[in-house]
Short mmCIF file of C-alpha atoms and ligand atoms in Angstrom, two decimals:
data_model
loop_
_atom_site.label_atom_id
_atom_site.label_comp_id
_atom_site.label_asym_id
_atom_site.label_seq_id
_atom_site.Cartn_x
_atom_site.Cartn_y
_atom_site.Cartn_z
CA UNK A 397 41.04 -2.58 -45.94
CA UNK A 398 41.47 -2.20 -49.89
CA UNK A 399 39.24 -4.30 -51.84
CA UNK A 400 42.14 -6.16 -53.58
CA UNK A 401 43.33 -7.60 -50.12
CA UNK A 402 40.00 -8.75 -49.55
CA UNK A 403 39.82 -10.49 -52.63
CA UNK A 404 43.36 -12.20 -52.01
CA UNK A 405 42.04 -13.45 -48.99
CA UNK A 406 38.91 -15.03 -50.53
CA UNK A 407 40.92 -16.89 -52.75
CA UNK A 408 43.57 -17.69 -50.05
CA UNK A 409 41.14 -19.09 -47.42
CA UNK A 410 40.24 -22.48 -49.28
CA UNK A 411 43.90 -23.31 -48.97
CA UNK A 412 44.10 -22.66 -45.40
CA UNK A 413 41.00 -24.47 -44.65
CA UNK A 414 42.63 -27.61 -46.49
CA UNK A 415 46.09 -26.79 -44.60
CA UNK A 416 45.95 -25.48 -41.08
CA UNK A 417 42.29 -24.14 -40.28
CA UNK A 418 43.81 -22.30 -37.46
CA UNK A 419 45.56 -20.07 -39.75
CA UNK A 420 42.48 -18.25 -40.46
CA UNK A 421 42.42 -16.45 -37.13
CA UNK A 422 46.17 -16.11 -37.77
CA UNK A 423 45.82 -14.25 -40.82
CA UNK A 424 42.78 -12.00 -40.09
CA UNK A 425 44.53 -10.71 -37.12
CA UNK A 426 47.73 -10.56 -39.15
CA UNK A 427 46.15 -8.35 -41.84
CA UNK A 428 44.99 -5.74 -39.42
CA UNK A 429 48.29 -5.27 -37.62
CA UNK A 430 50.17 -5.52 -41.03
CA UNK A 431 47.97 -2.58 -41.97
CA UNK A 432 48.58 -0.46 -38.81
CA UNK A 433 52.46 -1.07 -38.90
CA UNK A 434 52.47 -0.22 -42.60
CA UNK A 435 50.70 3.17 -41.96
CA UNK A 436 52.81 4.10 -39.00
CA UNK A 437 56.18 3.04 -40.68
CA UNK A 438 55.39 4.23 -44.13
CA UNK A 439 55.82 0.73 -45.54
CA UNK A 440 54.64 -0.67 -49.09
CA UNK A 441 51.48 -2.56 -48.23
CA UNK A 442 51.04 -3.61 -51.56
CA UNK A 443 53.76 -5.92 -50.78
CA UNK A 444 53.36 -6.84 -47.03
CA UNK A 445 49.57 -7.43 -47.26
CA UNK A 446 49.94 -10.00 -49.76
CA UNK A 447 52.86 -11.50 -48.32
CA UNK A 448 50.96 -11.71 -44.96
CA UNK A 449 47.65 -13.06 -46.62
CA UNK A 450 49.40 -15.62 -48.61
CA UNK A 451 52.65 -16.78 -46.52
CA UNK A 452 51.24 -19.98 -45.39
CA UNK A 453 48.91 -21.17 -47.86
CA UNK A 454 51.61 -23.98 -48.98
CA UNK A 455 50.41 -25.95 -45.97
CA UNK A 456 47.41 -27.15 -48.24
CA UNK A 457 49.73 -29.24 -50.03
CA UNK A 458 52.03 -30.81 -47.83
CA UNK A 459 51.32 -33.88 -45.26
CA UNK A 460 49.46 -33.11 -42.20
CA UNK A 461 52.10 -33.48 -39.48
CA UNK A 462 54.25 -31.33 -37.05
CA UNK A 463 54.52 -28.18 -39.14
CA UNK A 464 57.79 -27.42 -37.24
CA UNK A 465 59.59 -30.64 -38.91
CA UNK A 466 62.03 -28.83 -41.25
CA UNK A 467 61.18 -31.07 -44.36
CA UNK A 468 57.55 -29.38 -43.93
CA UNK A 469 58.96 -26.01 -43.52
CA UNK A 470 60.70 -26.44 -46.63
CA UNK A 471 57.65 -27.77 -48.65
CA UNK A 472 55.22 -25.33 -47.50
CA UNK A 473 57.35 -22.58 -48.68
CA UNK A 474 57.87 -24.13 -52.01
CA UNK A 475 54.33 -25.10 -52.52
CA UNK A 476 53.43 -21.52 -51.28
CA UNK A 477 55.26 -19.96 -53.90
CA UNK A 478 53.21 -21.24 -56.60
CA UNK A 479 49.89 -21.08 -55.04
CA UNK A 480 50.80 -17.08 -54.27
CA UNK A 481 51.71 -16.55 -57.70
CA UNK A 482 48.41 -18.28 -59.22
CA UNK A 483 45.99 -16.39 -56.85
CA UNK A 484 47.91 -12.90 -57.63
CA UNK A 485 47.81 -13.50 -61.43
CA UNK A 486 43.91 -14.53 -61.24
CA UNK A 487 43.61 -10.97 -59.75
CA UNK A 488 45.84 -9.30 -62.30
CA UNK A 489 48.22 -8.19 -59.63
CA UNK A 490 51.22 -5.94 -61.12
CA UNK A 491 53.77 -8.78 -62.53
CA UNK A 492 56.65 -7.05 -60.65
CA UNK A 493 55.00 -7.32 -57.40
CA UNK A 494 53.99 -10.77 -57.99
CA UNK A 495 57.58 -11.91 -58.53
CA UNK A 496 58.66 -10.09 -55.31
CA UNK A 497 55.73 -11.48 -53.20
CA UNK A 498 56.16 -15.08 -54.42
CA UNK A 499 59.83 -14.69 -53.65
CA UNK A 500 58.98 -13.48 -50.14
CA UNK A 501 56.56 -16.46 -49.52
CA UNK A 502 59.39 -18.78 -50.54
CA UNK A 503 61.78 -17.71 -47.89
CA UNK A 504 59.49 -16.43 -45.23
CA UNK A 505 60.55 -19.12 -42.66
CA UNK A 506 64.35 -19.17 -43.42
CA UNK A 507 65.25 -18.22 -40.30
CA UNK A 508 64.20 -21.81 -39.34
CA UNK A 509 66.96 -23.10 -41.68
CA UNK A 510 69.59 -20.87 -39.89
CA UNK A 511 69.17 -17.61 -42.13
CA UNK A 512 68.57 -14.46 -40.24
CA UNK A 513 70.15 -11.91 -42.39
CA UNK A 514 67.46 -11.68 -44.95
CA UNK A 515 64.93 -10.19 -42.55
CA UNK A 516 67.64 -7.66 -41.65
CA UNK A 517 68.14 -6.55 -45.23
CA UNK A 518 64.56 -6.37 -46.23
CA UNK A 519 62.20 -4.19 -44.18
CA UNK A 520 59.19 -6.10 -45.51
CA UNK A 521 60.48 -9.58 -44.72
CA UNK A 522 61.71 -7.96 -41.28
CA UNK A 523 58.38 -6.79 -40.55
CA UNK A 524 56.45 -9.63 -41.49
CA UNK A 525 58.66 -12.06 -39.17
CA UNK A 526 58.18 -9.46 -36.53
CA UNK A 527 54.27 -10.01 -36.85
CA UNK A 528 54.40 -13.81 -37.45
CA UNK A 529 56.15 -13.87 -34.06
CA UNK A 530 54.22 -11.47 -32.21
CA UNK A 531 50.91 -13.48 -33.12
CA UNK A 532 52.06 -15.69 -30.37
CA UNK A 533 51.42 -12.91 -27.73
CA UNK A 534 48.00 -12.30 -29.21
CA UNK A 535 44.40 -13.17 -27.52
CA UNK A 536 43.85 -15.86 -29.95
CA UNK A 537 47.45 -16.87 -30.71
CA UNK A 538 48.62 -17.32 -27.32
CA UNK A 539 46.25 -20.25 -26.31
CA UNK A 540 46.74 -21.87 -29.83
CA UNK A 541 50.63 -22.06 -29.33
CA UNK A 542 50.16 -23.15 -25.73
CA UNK A 543 48.25 -26.29 -27.14
CA UNK A 544 50.73 -26.91 -30.02
CA UNK A 545 53.88 -26.36 -28.00
CA UNK A 546 52.28 -28.29 -25.06
CA UNK A 547 52.92 -25.58 -22.57
CA UNK A 548 51.08 -23.71 -19.70
CA UNK A 549 50.64 -20.18 -19.36
CA UNK A 550 53.90 -19.48 -17.29
CA UNK A 551 55.97 -21.61 -19.55
CA UNK A 552 54.59 -20.02 -22.48
CA UNK A 553 55.53 -16.73 -21.31
CA UNK A 554 59.01 -17.68 -20.54
CA UNK A 555 59.24 -19.40 -24.14
CA UNK A 556 58.47 -16.14 -25.69
CA UNK A 557 60.75 -13.66 -23.51
CA UNK A 558 63.46 -16.23 -24.21
CA UNK A 559 63.11 -17.02 -27.70
CA UNK A 560 66.21 -16.59 -30.05
CA UNK A 561 64.04 -14.26 -32.36
CA UNK A 562 64.74 -11.32 -29.91
CA UNK A 563 68.41 -11.77 -30.33
CA UNK A 564 68.74 -13.19 -33.72
CA UNK A 565 66.31 -11.14 -35.68
CA UNK A 566 65.46 -7.96 -33.57
CA UNK A 567 62.30 -6.05 -34.33
CA UNK A 568 62.64 -4.43 -37.74
CA UNK A 569 60.55 -1.15 -36.56
CA UNK A 570 59.46 0.73 -33.57
CA UNK A 571 55.86 0.04 -34.24
CA UNK A 572 56.34 -3.71 -34.46
CA UNK A 573 58.59 -3.72 -30.91
CA UNK A 574 55.88 -1.68 -29.23
CA UNK A 575 53.03 -4.02 -30.36
CA UNK A 576 54.98 -6.85 -28.73
CA UNK A 577 55.44 -5.35 -25.54
CA UNK A 578 52.00 -4.24 -25.43
CA UNK A 579 50.42 -7.95 -26.39
CA UNK A 580 52.99 -9.48 -23.92
CA UNK A 581 51.86 -7.17 -21.01
CA UNK A 582 48.25 -8.15 -21.79
CA UNK A 583 49.08 -12.04 -21.75
CA UNK A 584 51.23 -11.43 -18.53
CA UNK A 585 48.25 -9.79 -16.95
CA UNK A 586 46.16 -12.69 -17.65
CA UNK A 587 43.90 -11.06 -19.86
CA UNK A 588 42.94 -13.70 -22.34
FE1 LIG B 333 55.37 -20.68 -42.53
FE1 LIG B 334 52.27 -17.23 -39.93
#
C-alpha cells in the first residue's frame, strides 16, 4: 500500500467514526481489493484508491438515520465532496486529481437516483460501484448488511442474486465479476 493512501485513510477515519463506524471495516476491505483490481485491470489507482477511501466520509455531517433515505444519500455525497477535497488538499494531492476525485465522491451513489450511465461511461466509477456492491458478499459485509436489511442468510443471498445492480450496472471488469462470484460462493457454502 502506497504511503499516501495510508495518509488519506488516517485523515478520513475520524469522519467515519463520527458517521457510520461500521464503514471502517468496509473501507479497509475495499482498499485491499481495489488495489488488487487496479493491478489486474491496469486501472489508475491514484484515482480509484482515494475514491474508495473517501466515498462515504460525508455521513459524518448528516443526521444519523436510515442511510437508504434519498435525502440522506444526496446530503452525504454533497458533504463528502467538500471533505474529500479538504483532506486531499491537506496532503498536497495533485490539483487535477482532487477535482476528479471530489466529483466522483459527489456522484458515487447516483444509481440510487436512477442514473446508471455514469458507471458505464467511466471505468473508475464502474469499478468503484462494483466493489461497493461486492462488500455485501464478504465475510464482514454480509452479516453487517443482514442486520441493516433485517434479513436471514437465505433471504440475504436471494437479495444479492436478484439485485437490480447485476442488470442495470453490469460489472465493469472481469476481475470484479470474478471476485463477486468467489465471495458469493463462500457465503453460500456458509463460510462466514
Ligand atoms: Fe455512499
Ligand atoms: Fe460504500
